[in-house]
Structures are given as C-alpha cells and as structure tokens.
Short mmCIF file of C-alpha atoms in Angstrom, two decimals:
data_model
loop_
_atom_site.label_atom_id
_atom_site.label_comp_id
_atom_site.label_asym_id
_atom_site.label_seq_id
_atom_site.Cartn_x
_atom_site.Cartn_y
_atom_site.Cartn_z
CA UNK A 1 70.07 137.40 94.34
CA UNK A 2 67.45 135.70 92.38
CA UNK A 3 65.41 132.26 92.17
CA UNK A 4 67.38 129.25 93.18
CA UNK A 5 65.94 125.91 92.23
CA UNK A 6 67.02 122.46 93.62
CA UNK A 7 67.15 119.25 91.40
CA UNK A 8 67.25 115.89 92.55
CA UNK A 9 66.74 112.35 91.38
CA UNK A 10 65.89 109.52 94.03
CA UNK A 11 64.67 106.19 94.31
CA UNK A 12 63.40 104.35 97.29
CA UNK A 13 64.63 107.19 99.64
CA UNK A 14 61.01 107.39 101.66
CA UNK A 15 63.38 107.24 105.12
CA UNK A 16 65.38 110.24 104.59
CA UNK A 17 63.69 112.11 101.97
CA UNK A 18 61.26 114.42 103.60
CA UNK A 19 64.51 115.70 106.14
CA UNK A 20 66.48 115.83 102.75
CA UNK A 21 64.21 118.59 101.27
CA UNK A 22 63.59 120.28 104.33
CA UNK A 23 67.28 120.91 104.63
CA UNK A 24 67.75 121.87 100.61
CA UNK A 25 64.56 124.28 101.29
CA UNK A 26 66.52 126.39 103.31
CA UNK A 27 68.46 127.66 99.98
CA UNK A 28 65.86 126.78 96.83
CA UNK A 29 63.62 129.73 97.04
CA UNK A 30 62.24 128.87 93.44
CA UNK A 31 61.55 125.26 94.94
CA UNK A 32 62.92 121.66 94.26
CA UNK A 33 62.32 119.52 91.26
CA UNK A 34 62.30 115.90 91.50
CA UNK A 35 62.56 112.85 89.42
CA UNK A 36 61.76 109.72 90.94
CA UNK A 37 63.15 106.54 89.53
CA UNK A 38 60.42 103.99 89.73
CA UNK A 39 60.33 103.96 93.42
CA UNK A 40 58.68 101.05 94.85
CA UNK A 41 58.08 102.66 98.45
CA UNK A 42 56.18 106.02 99.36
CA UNK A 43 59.19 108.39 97.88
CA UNK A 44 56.99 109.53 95.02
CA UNK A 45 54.49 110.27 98.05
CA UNK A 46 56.33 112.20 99.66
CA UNK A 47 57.58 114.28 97.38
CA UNK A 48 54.21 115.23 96.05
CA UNK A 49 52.82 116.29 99.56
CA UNK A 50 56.59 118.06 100.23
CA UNK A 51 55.97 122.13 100.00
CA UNK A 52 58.94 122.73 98.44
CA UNK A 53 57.87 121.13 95.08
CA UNK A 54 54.61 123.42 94.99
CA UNK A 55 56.07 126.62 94.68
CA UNK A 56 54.90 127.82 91.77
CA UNK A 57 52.23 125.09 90.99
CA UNK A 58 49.43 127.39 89.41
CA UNK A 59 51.94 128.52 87.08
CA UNK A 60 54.21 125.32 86.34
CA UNK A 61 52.85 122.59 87.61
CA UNK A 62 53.51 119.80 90.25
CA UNK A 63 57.39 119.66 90.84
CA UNK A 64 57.77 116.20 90.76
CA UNK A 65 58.76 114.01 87.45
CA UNK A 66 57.78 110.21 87.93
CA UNK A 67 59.35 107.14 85.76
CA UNK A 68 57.51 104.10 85.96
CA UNK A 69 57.92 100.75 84.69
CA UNK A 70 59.64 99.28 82.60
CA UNK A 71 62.86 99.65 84.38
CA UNK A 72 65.71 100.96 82.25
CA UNK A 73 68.45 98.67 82.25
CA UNK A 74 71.08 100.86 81.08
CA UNK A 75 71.73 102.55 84.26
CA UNK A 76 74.52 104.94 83.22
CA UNK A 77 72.51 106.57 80.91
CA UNK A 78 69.60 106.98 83.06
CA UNK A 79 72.10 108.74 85.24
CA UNK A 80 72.73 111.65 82.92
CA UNK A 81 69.58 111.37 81.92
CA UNK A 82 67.34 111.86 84.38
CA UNK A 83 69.38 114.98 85.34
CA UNK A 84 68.99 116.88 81.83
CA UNK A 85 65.46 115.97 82.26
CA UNK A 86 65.37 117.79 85.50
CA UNK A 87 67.19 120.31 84.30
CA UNK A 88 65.25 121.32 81.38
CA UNK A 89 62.36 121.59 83.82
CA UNK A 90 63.86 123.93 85.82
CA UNK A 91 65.20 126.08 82.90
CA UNK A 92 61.29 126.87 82.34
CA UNK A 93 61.04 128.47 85.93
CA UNK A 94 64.12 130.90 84.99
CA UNK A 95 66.22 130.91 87.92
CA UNK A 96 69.51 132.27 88.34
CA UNK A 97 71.00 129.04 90.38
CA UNK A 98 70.76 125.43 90.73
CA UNK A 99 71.21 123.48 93.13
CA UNK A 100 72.03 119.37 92.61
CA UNK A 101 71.99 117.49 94.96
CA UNK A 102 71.54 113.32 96.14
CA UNK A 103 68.62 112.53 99.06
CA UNK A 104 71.53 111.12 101.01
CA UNK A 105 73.65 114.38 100.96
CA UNK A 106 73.69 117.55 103.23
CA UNK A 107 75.69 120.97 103.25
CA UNK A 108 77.90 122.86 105.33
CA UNK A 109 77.42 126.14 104.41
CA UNK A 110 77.08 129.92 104.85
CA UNK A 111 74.14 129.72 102.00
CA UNK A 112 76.30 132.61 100.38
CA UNK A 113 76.49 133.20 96.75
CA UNK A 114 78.93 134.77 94.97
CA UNK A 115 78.83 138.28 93.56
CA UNK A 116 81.54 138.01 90.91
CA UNK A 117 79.54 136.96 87.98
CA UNK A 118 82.81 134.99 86.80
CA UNK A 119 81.79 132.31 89.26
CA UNK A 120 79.59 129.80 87.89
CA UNK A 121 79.58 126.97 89.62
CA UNK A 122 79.83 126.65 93.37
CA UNK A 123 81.83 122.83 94.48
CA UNK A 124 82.17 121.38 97.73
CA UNK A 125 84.49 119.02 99.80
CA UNK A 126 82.45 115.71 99.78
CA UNK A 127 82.96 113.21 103.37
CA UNK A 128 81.55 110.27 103.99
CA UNK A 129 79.92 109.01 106.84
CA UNK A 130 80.55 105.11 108.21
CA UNK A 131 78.41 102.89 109.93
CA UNK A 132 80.43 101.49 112.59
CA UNK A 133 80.01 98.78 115.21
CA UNK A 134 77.69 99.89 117.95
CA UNK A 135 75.69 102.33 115.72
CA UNK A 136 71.68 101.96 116.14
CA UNK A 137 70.27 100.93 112.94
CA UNK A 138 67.15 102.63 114.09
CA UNK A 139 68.76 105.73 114.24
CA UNK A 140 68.19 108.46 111.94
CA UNK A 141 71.83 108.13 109.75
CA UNK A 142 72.29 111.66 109.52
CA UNK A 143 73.37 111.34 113.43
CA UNK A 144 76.17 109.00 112.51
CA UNK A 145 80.08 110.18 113.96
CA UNK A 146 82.34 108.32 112.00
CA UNK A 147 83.99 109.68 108.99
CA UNK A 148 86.20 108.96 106.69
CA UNK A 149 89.11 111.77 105.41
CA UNK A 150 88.86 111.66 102.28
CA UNK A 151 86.91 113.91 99.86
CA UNK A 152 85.93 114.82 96.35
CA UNK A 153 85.12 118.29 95.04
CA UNK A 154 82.02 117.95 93.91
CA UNK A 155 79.75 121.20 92.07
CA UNK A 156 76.67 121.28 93.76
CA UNK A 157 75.40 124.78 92.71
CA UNK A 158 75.56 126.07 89.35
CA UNK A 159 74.12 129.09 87.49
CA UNK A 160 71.43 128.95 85.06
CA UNK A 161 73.52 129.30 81.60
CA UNK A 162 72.86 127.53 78.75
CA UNK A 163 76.04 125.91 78.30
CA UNK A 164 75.60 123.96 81.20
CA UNK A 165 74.29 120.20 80.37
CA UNK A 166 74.23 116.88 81.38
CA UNK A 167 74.90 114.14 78.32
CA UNK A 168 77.68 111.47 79.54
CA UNK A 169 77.55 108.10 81.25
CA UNK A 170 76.80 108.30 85.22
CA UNK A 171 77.55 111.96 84.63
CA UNK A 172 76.64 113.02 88.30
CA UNK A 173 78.63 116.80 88.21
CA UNK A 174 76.93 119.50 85.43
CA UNK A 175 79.55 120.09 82.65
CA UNK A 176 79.87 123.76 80.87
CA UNK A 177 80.80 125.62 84.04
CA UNK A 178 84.29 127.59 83.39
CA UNK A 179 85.14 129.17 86.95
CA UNK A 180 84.28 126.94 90.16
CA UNK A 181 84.12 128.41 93.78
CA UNK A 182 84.47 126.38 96.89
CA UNK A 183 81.86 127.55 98.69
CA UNK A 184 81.78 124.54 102.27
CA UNK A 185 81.51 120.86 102.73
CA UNK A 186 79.56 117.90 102.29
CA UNK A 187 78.65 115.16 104.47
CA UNK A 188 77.58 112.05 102.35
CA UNK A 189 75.71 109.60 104.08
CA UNK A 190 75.02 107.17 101.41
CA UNK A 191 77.27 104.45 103.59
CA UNK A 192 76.16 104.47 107.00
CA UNK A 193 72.22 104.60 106.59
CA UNK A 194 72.11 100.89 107.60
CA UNK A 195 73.73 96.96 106.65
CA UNK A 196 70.63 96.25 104.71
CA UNK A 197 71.19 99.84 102.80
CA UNK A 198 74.36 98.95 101.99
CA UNK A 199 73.75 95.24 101.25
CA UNK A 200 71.24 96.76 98.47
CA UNK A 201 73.43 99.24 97.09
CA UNK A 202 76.01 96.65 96.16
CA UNK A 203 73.60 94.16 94.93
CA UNK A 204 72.17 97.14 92.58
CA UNK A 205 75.89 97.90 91.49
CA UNK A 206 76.81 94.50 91.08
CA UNK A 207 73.79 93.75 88.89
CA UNK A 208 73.04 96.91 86.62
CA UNK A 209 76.15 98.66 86.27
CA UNK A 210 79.42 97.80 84.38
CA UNK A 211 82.95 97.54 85.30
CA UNK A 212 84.74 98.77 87.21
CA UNK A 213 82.11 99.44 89.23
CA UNK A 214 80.62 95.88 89.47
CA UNK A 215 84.27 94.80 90.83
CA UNK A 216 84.08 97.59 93.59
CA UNK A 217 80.63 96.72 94.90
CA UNK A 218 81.23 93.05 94.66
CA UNK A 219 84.57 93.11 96.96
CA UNK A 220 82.47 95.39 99.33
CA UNK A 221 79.56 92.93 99.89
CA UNK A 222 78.96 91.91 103.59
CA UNK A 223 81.31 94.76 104.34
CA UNK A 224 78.69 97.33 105.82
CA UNK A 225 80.03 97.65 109.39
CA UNK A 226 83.47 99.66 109.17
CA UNK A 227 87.01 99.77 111.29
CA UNK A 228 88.09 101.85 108.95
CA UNK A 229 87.78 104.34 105.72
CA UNK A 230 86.99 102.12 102.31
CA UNK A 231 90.41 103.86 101.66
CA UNK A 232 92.25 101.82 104.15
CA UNK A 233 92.56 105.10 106.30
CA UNK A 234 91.32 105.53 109.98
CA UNK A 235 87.51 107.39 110.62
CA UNK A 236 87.60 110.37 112.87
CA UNK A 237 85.11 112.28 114.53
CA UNK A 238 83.92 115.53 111.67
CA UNK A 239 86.07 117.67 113.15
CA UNK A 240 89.22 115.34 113.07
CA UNK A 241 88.14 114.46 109.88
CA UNK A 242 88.74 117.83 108.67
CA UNK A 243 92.04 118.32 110.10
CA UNK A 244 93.31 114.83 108.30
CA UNK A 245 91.33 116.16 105.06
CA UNK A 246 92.87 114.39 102.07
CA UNK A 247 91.42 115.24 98.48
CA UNK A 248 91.18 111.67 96.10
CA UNK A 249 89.52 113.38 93.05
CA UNK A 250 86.47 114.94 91.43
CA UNK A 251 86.20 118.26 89.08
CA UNK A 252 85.05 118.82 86.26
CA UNK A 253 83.18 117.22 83.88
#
C-alpha cells in the first residue's frame, strides 16, 4: 500500500497533542500535516519538534501550517478552510490515503486498508467520552470510562483523488468520496478532557458560531460533569457502550 498522510487542524491542544500524533503515527507513513489556528499555548511547539511532521522535510518542508493574528471571525468558514488548505499540502507529497482527524480523537482499528479500489473513503462509528463525578481532572482524559451510546459515522480516511474537497460551512467530513467502508470505531474525547475544557468550548460556541449551534452550547453551560449521555441516554462502560450502540447521524457530505 502506499504513502498515507494525516491532516489535522488544532488550536490550544498543547495537553493532548503530542499523545494525539503519536497514536495517528502509527498509520501516516508519509507523516502528518498540521494547521494550527492561532494557538495561544505551546501547540504550534509541539508540533514543530513532533517527528511525524518532518518526514520528508528536505524535500517539502516543515509539516506544520501556522495562522496568526488577526483572528478570523467567521468560524464556519475557517472550518472548511483550514482543511482544503491542509489538504492541498498534502496533495504535493502524493500519497495514496489521508487520514483526518481532530487532536481530541483516537481509533479502534486493525490499521487495514482496503484492496478493492471501489472503496474510497474509510468511516468510523464516532463515541463520546463523559466526564463524570469522581473523575481526576488531572488525569490524562484519554483514561476516562464513561460513554455515551450514541454515534456518528464519520470518514476519517480517504484516498488521494481529486474529486475529493473541502468548500462548505463547518464542513468537518471530505466530500467527493462515492463508496465508504466501515473500517472500526472512534472514541471522541472532546467532552470529558476537563470542566474548564468544556466551560471554554461553550463559551467559544456561544460567541463565534451561529445558530443552532449557539443555542446548544448555551443550554450546556455549567453542564460539564455528566449523569448521563447529552442525549438523555445512560453512559456505559466501552464495551456496554457498544452493545447499546445507537447511530444519530453523519455521512456524507
């Protein structure tokens, strides 16, 4: 099989990002790309001293993008955009997959591809982790036990064609592919990384994006510490969480 590439955007991820590449490593032979949003913490850092955005230095560059000020205030379009920007850059290095992925998002997987060249897109089951009363905030997140049941199919891995693009508001799943594989699971931990995490992410909603998604994040503020699924549902250990598996959307774009 040949070159894989990873893509991701972050911003102010310094806690979890170096463990976040490491684990997308594992899979991106070709390396990982990265487009930092104006980070005001040591992200940018980090992903510059990260060996996985060297490979191939000599001949491409650095494999990190930086946007600094001023701050774009039209936050859906930075969404898409940032990820056609990264995407672009990895069409120069000529791989045969990508990879998309968040800094607060890990796979369950073989690591297989497939051989039918049909398949060009590969999706996963997407669970999210709580943070739940009792759970050390100084805890690495990605240790957290509480899940919710519900998931979206989301395409993480796509193949290198050009009819695959990024170009619509918050557009966070590559449109173009025509035949999507499930290929595993993944276990989002955007929720459960800590109150103050959460606090933020609802404050940045709230402020910068527009309806409905203001409403959502407003009714969720001082909500961090869960009972039960933002679904009204109850959380399970992973493994229960897969046996009460209930799909609530995603695919396609």
């Amino acid at each position: 099989m040949g070159k894989v590439i990873g893509l991701t955007r972050v911003r102010n991820e310094a806690a979890i990002l170096s463990d976040t590449l490491d684990h997308f490593s594992q899979w991106c032979d070709g390396g990982i790309l990265v487009y930092d949003d104006c980070s005001t913490d040591d992200t940018a850092a980090i992903a510059h001293a990260h060996p996985s955005t060297q490979i191939d230095k000599d001949k491409f560059g650095d494999g990190v993008i930086e946007q600094f000020e001023p701050w774009q205030t039209d936050r859906t379009r930075e969404e898409w955009r940032h990820r056609q920007i990264l995407l672009e850059a990895g069409r120069v290095r000529e791989p045969e997959w990508f990879i998309y992925f968040d800094a607060d998002e890990r796979l369950v997987w073989d690591g297989k591809f497939p051989e039918d060249p049909e398949v060009d897109a590969l999706y996963f089951d997407l669970f999210d982790a709580y943070l739940c009363e009792g759970d050390s905030e100084a805890t690495i997140p990605l240790c957290r036990k509480s899940w919710g049941p519900e998931f979206r199919r989301i395409v993480f891995a796509f193949r290198n064609l050009p009819g695959m693009w990024y170009r619509r508001p918050d557009q966070r799943i590559v449109g173009g592919y025509k035949n999507a594989q499930r290929a595993g699971e993944c276990k989002h931990y955007g929720k459960a990384i800590s109150v103050e995490e959460w606090e933020s992410t609802c404050d940045y909603y709230i402020r910068w994006f527009p309806e409905p998604y203001k409403s959502k994040w407003r009714a969720r503020k001082g909500k961090a510490i869960h009972t039960e699924s933002d679904f009204g549902r109850p959380l399970y250990t992973w493994e229960e969480a897969q046996a009460n598996a209930v799909c609530i959307g995603g695919l396609p774009w």
